[in-house]
Amino acid sequence: MKKGHFKVEGMDTQFVEFQHEGNNILFTRFERIRLAGTVVQEEAKYLYFIYIFRKEHKISKKKKADMDMGPYNIICFNKVYHTFKEMTQNLDAILNEYILDEDEVFRCQELVQKLDPENYRNKE
């Protein structure tokens, strides 16, 4: 995926992509739309999404005589979380369903830390 796919004008968006075997795991962070004059906690400024896709090859029939074999992304899992902490608390159980190697699960969890608002603020 490209950064441009998640670009929303005037909003802070970030994403992290992790690939393991046939699965493509995508973690995104979008800034919430706030009402004018409201004050929100720092962590509550964002929504976090997890998407897990599996690539499958299927035959698509465009015309009667024309058949094409092509890759399709099949969504296996998607969930929205309201805080980074809530997402990371559930992450181990979700990843262990799709990734059997513990080292790969740990590597994915380290990658997700890039979306933590605390880490993001410290880099500025």
PDB file of C-alpha atoms in Angstrom:
ATOM      1  CA  MET A   1       0.000   0.000   0.000  1.00  0.00           C
ATOM      2  CA  LYS A   2       1.071   3.552  -0.546  1.00  0.00           C
ATOM      3  CA  LYS A   3       0.945   6.492   1.833  1.00  0.00           C
ATOM      4  CA  GLY A   4      -1.261   8.310  -0.708  1.00  0.00           C
ATOM      5  CA  HIS A   5      -4.019   5.734  -0.242  1.00  0.00           C
ATOM      6  CA  PHE A   6      -4.482   6.934   3.346  1.00  0.00           C
ATOM      7  CA  LYS A   7      -4.056  10.657   2.776  1.00  0.00           C
ATOM      8  CA  VAL A   8      -7.017  12.700   3.966  1.00  0.00           C
ATOM      9  CA  GLU A   9      -6.722  16.443   3.467  1.00  0.00           C
ATOM     10  CA  GLY A  10      -6.101  18.225   6.774  1.00  0.00           C
ATOM     11  CA  MET A  11      -5.996  15.031   8.887  1.00  0.00           C
ATOM     12  CA  ASP A  12      -3.078  13.311  10.565  1.00  0.00           C
ATOM     13  CA  THR A  13      -2.927   9.755   9.182  1.00  0.00           C
ATOM     14  CA  GLN A  14      -0.311   7.033   9.665  1.00  0.00           C
ATOM     15  CA  PHE A  15      -0.132   3.402   8.635  1.00  0.00           C
ATOM     16  CA  VAL A  16       2.097   0.369   9.127  1.00  0.00           C
ATOM     17  CA  GLU A  17       2.059  -2.690   6.904  1.00  0.00           C
ATOM     18  CA  PHE A  18       3.307  -6.163   7.854  1.00  0.00           C
ATOM     19  CA  GLN A  19       3.433  -9.143   5.506  1.00  0.00           C
ATOM     20  CA  HIS A  20       3.690 -12.732   6.639  1.00  0.00           C
ATOM     21  CA  GLU A  21       3.293 -15.701   4.318  1.00  0.00           C
ATOM     22  CA  GLY A  22      -0.033 -15.152   2.511  1.00  0.00           C
ATOM     23  CA  ASN A  23      -1.334 -12.517   4.916  1.00  0.00           C
ATOM     24  CA  ASN A  24      -1.018  -8.765   4.611  1.00  0.00           C
ATOM     25  CA  ILE A  25      -1.665  -7.042   7.957  1.00  0.00           C
ATOM     26  CA  LEU A  26      -2.388  -3.327   7.931  1.00  0.00           C
ATOM     27  CA  PHE A  27      -2.523  -1.027  10.965  1.00  0.00           C
ATOM     28  CA  THR A  28      -3.751   2.533  10.493  1.00  0.00           C
ATOM     29  CA  ARG A  29      -4.245   5.579  12.676  1.00  0.00           C
ATOM     30  CA  PHE A  30      -6.641   8.347  11.669  1.00  0.00           C
ATOM     31  CA  GLU A  31      -7.223  11.610  13.468  1.00  0.00           C
ATOM     32  CA  ARG A  32     -10.777  11.878  14.727  1.00  0.00           C
ATOM     33  CA  ILE A  33     -13.015  14.626  13.447  1.00  0.00           C
ATOM     34  CA  ARG A  34     -13.579  16.950  16.383  1.00  0.00           C
ATOM     35  CA  LEU A  35     -16.439  19.268  17.044  1.00  0.00           C
ATOM     36  CA  ALA A  36     -15.515  22.931  17.289  1.00  0.00           C
ATOM     37  CA  GLY A  37     -14.755  24.108  20.803  1.00  0.00           C
ATOM     38  CA  THR A  38     -14.364  20.636  22.359  1.00  0.00           C
ATOM     39  CA  VAL A  39     -11.246  19.530  24.193  1.00  0.00           C
ATOM     40  CA  VAL A  40     -10.163  15.905  23.817  1.00  0.00           C
ATOM     41  CA  GLN A  41      -7.511  13.885  25.580  1.00  0.00           C
ATOM     42  CA  GLU A  42      -4.369  13.362  23.518  1.00  0.00           C
ATOM     43  CA  GLU A  43      -4.840   9.620  23.042  1.00  0.00           C
ATOM     44  CA  ALA A  44      -8.510  10.019  22.190  1.00  0.00           C
ATOM     45  CA  LYS A  45      -7.569  12.176  19.198  1.00  0.00           C
ATOM     46  CA  TYR A  46      -7.103   9.088  17.019  1.00  0.00           C
ATOM     47  CA  LEU A  47      -8.934   5.979  15.841  1.00  0.00           C
ATOM     48  CA  TYR A  48      -6.942   2.794  15.165  1.00  0.00           C
ATOM     49  CA  PHE A  49      -7.844   0.186  12.557  1.00  0.00           C
ATOM     50  CA  ILE A  50      -6.555  -3.332  11.953  1.00  0.00           C
ATOM     51  CA  TYR A  51      -7.106  -5.020   8.603  1.00  0.00           C
ATOM     52  CA  ILE A  52      -5.885  -8.501   7.691  1.00  0.00           C
ATOM     53  CA  PHE A  53      -5.992  -9.510   4.038  1.00  0.00           C
ATOM     54  CA  ARG A  54      -5.197 -12.821   2.362  1.00  0.00           C
ATOM     55  CA  LYS A  55      -4.308 -12.912  -1.318  1.00  0.00           C
ATOM     56  CA  GLU A  56      -6.175 -15.546  -3.336  1.00  0.00           C
ATOM     57  CA  HIS A  57      -6.047 -16.348  -6.995  1.00  0.00           C
ATOM     58  CA  LYS A  58      -9.472 -16.692  -8.559  1.00  0.00           C
ATOM     59  CA  ILE A  59     -10.822 -16.991 -12.034  1.00  0.00           C
ATOM     60  CA  SER A  60     -12.802 -13.997 -13.186  1.00  0.00           C
ATOM     61  CA  LYS A  61     -15.023 -14.274 -16.191  1.00  0.00           C
ATOM     62  CA  LYS A  62     -15.183 -11.048 -18.144  1.00  0.00           C
ATOM     63  CA  LYS A  63     -16.849 -12.441 -21.268  1.00  0.00           C
ATOM     64  CA  LYS A  64     -18.171 -15.866 -22.176  1.00  0.00           C
ATOM     65  CA  ALA A  65     -14.963 -16.955 -23.885  1.00  0.00           C
ATOM     66  CA  ASP A  66     -12.542 -14.832 -21.857  1.00  0.00           C
ATOM     67  CA  MET A  67     -11.418 -16.122 -18.456  1.00  0.00           C
ATOM     68  CA  ASP A  68      -8.702 -14.442 -16.436  1.00  0.00           C
ATOM     69  CA  MET A  69      -6.843 -15.794 -13.408  1.00  0.00           C
ATOM     70  CA  GLY A  70      -5.900 -12.962 -11.078  1.00  0.00           C
ATOM     71  CA  PRO A  71      -5.014 -12.173  -7.463  1.00  0.00           C
ATOM     72  CA  TYR A  72      -7.711 -10.812  -5.173  1.00  0.00           C
ATOM     73  CA  ASN A  73      -7.389  -9.457  -1.636  1.00  0.00           C
ATOM     74  CA  ILE A  74      -9.822 -11.234   0.654  1.00  0.00           C
ATOM     75  CA  ILE A  75     -10.437  -9.472   3.967  1.00  0.00           C
ATOM     76  CA  CYS A  76     -10.075 -11.896   6.877  1.00  0.00           C
ATOM     77  CA  PHE A  77     -10.309  -9.492   9.806  1.00  0.00           C
ATOM     78  CA  ASN A  78     -11.033  -5.835  10.510  1.00  0.00           C
ATOM     79  CA  LYS A  79     -11.592  -3.978  13.769  1.00  0.00           C
ATOM     80  CA  VAL A  80     -11.647  -0.386  15.025  1.00  0.00           C
ATOM     81  CA  TYR A  81     -10.167   0.687  18.361  1.00  0.00           C
ATOM     82  CA  HIS A  82     -10.607   4.012  20.118  1.00  0.00           C
ATOM     83  CA  THR A  83      -7.210   4.075  21.851  1.00  0.00           C
ATOM     84  CA  PHE A  84      -3.751   2.746  21.094  1.00  0.00           C
ATOM     85  CA  LYS A  85      -3.692   0.915  24.436  1.00  0.00           C
ATOM     86  CA  GLU A  86      -6.956  -0.899  23.644  1.00  0.00           C
ATOM     87  CA  MET A  87      -5.561  -2.032  20.297  1.00  0.00           C
ATOM     88  CA  THR A  88      -2.273  -3.310  21.716  1.00  0.00           C
ATOM     89  CA  GLN A  89      -4.023  -5.216  24.519  1.00  0.00           C
ATOM     90  CA  ASN A  90      -5.921  -7.258  21.916  1.00  0.00           C
ATOM     91  CA  LEU A  91      -3.108  -7.484  19.394  1.00  0.00           C
ATOM     92  CA  ASP A  92      -1.359 -10.616  20.696  1.00  0.00           C
ATOM     93  CA  ALA A  93      -4.499 -12.755  20.466  1.00  0.00           C
ATOM     94  CA  ILE A  94      -5.306 -11.482  16.971  1.00  0.00           C
ATOM     95  CA  LEU A  95      -1.794 -11.964  15.597  1.00  0.00           C
ATOM     96  CA  ASN A  96      -1.416 -15.461  17.046  1.00  0.00           C
ATOM     97  CA  GLU A  97      -4.407 -16.511  14.965  1.00  0.00           C
ATOM     98  CA  TYR A  98      -2.663 -15.585  11.700  1.00  0.00           C
ATOM     99  CA  ILE A  99       1.051 -15.834  12.565  1.00  0.00           C
ATOM    100  CA  LEU A 100       2.330 -19.012  14.202  1.00  0.00           C
ATOM    101  CA  ASP A 101       5.960 -17.909  14.630  1.00  0.00           C
ATOM    102  CA  GLU A 102       6.411 -16.017  17.941  1.00  0.00           C
ATOM    103  CA  ASP A 103       9.410 -14.075  16.587  1.00  0.00           C
ATOM    104  CA  GLU A 104       7.279 -12.751  13.730  1.00  0.00           C
ATOM    105  CA  VAL A 105       4.491 -11.779  16.171  1.00  0.00           C
ATOM    106  CA  PHE A 106       7.035  -9.854  18.251  1.00  0.00           C
ATOM    107  CA  ARG A 107       8.457  -8.160  15.145  1.00  0.00           C
ATOM    108  CA  CYS A 108       4.934  -7.099  14.107  1.00  0.00           C
ATOM    109  CA  GLN A 109       4.179  -5.738  17.587  1.00  0.00           C
ATOM    110  CA  GLU A 110       7.387  -3.682  17.489  1.00  0.00           C
ATOM    111  CA  LEU A 111       6.361  -2.262  14.127  1.00  0.00           C
ATOM    112  CA  VAL A 112       2.943  -1.234  15.484  1.00  0.00           C
ATOM    113  CA  GLN A 113       4.661   0.919  18.128  1.00  0.00           C
ATOM    114  CA  LYS A 114       5.234   3.497  15.373  1.00  0.00           C
ATOM    115  CA  LEU A 115       1.537   4.394  15.693  1.00  0.00           C
ATOM    116  CA  ASP A 116       1.768   5.121  19.420  1.00  0.00           C
ATOM    117  CA  PRO A 117       0.985   8.829  19.935  1.00  0.00           C
ATOM    118  CA  GLU A 118       3.659   9.005  22.655  1.00  0.00           C
ATOM    119  CA  ASN A 119       6.387   7.825  20.252  1.00  0.00           C
ATOM    120  CA  TYR A 120       5.083  10.084  17.518  1.00  0.00           C
ATOM    121  CA  ARG A 121       5.161  13.152  19.784  1.00  0.00           C
ATOM    122  CA  ASN A 122       8.694  12.362  21.001  1.00  0.00           C
ATOM    123  CA  LYS A 123      10.039  12.374  17.435  1.00  0.00           C
ATOM    124  CA  GLU A 124       8.751  15.888  16.693  1.00  0.00           C
TER     125      GLU A 124
END
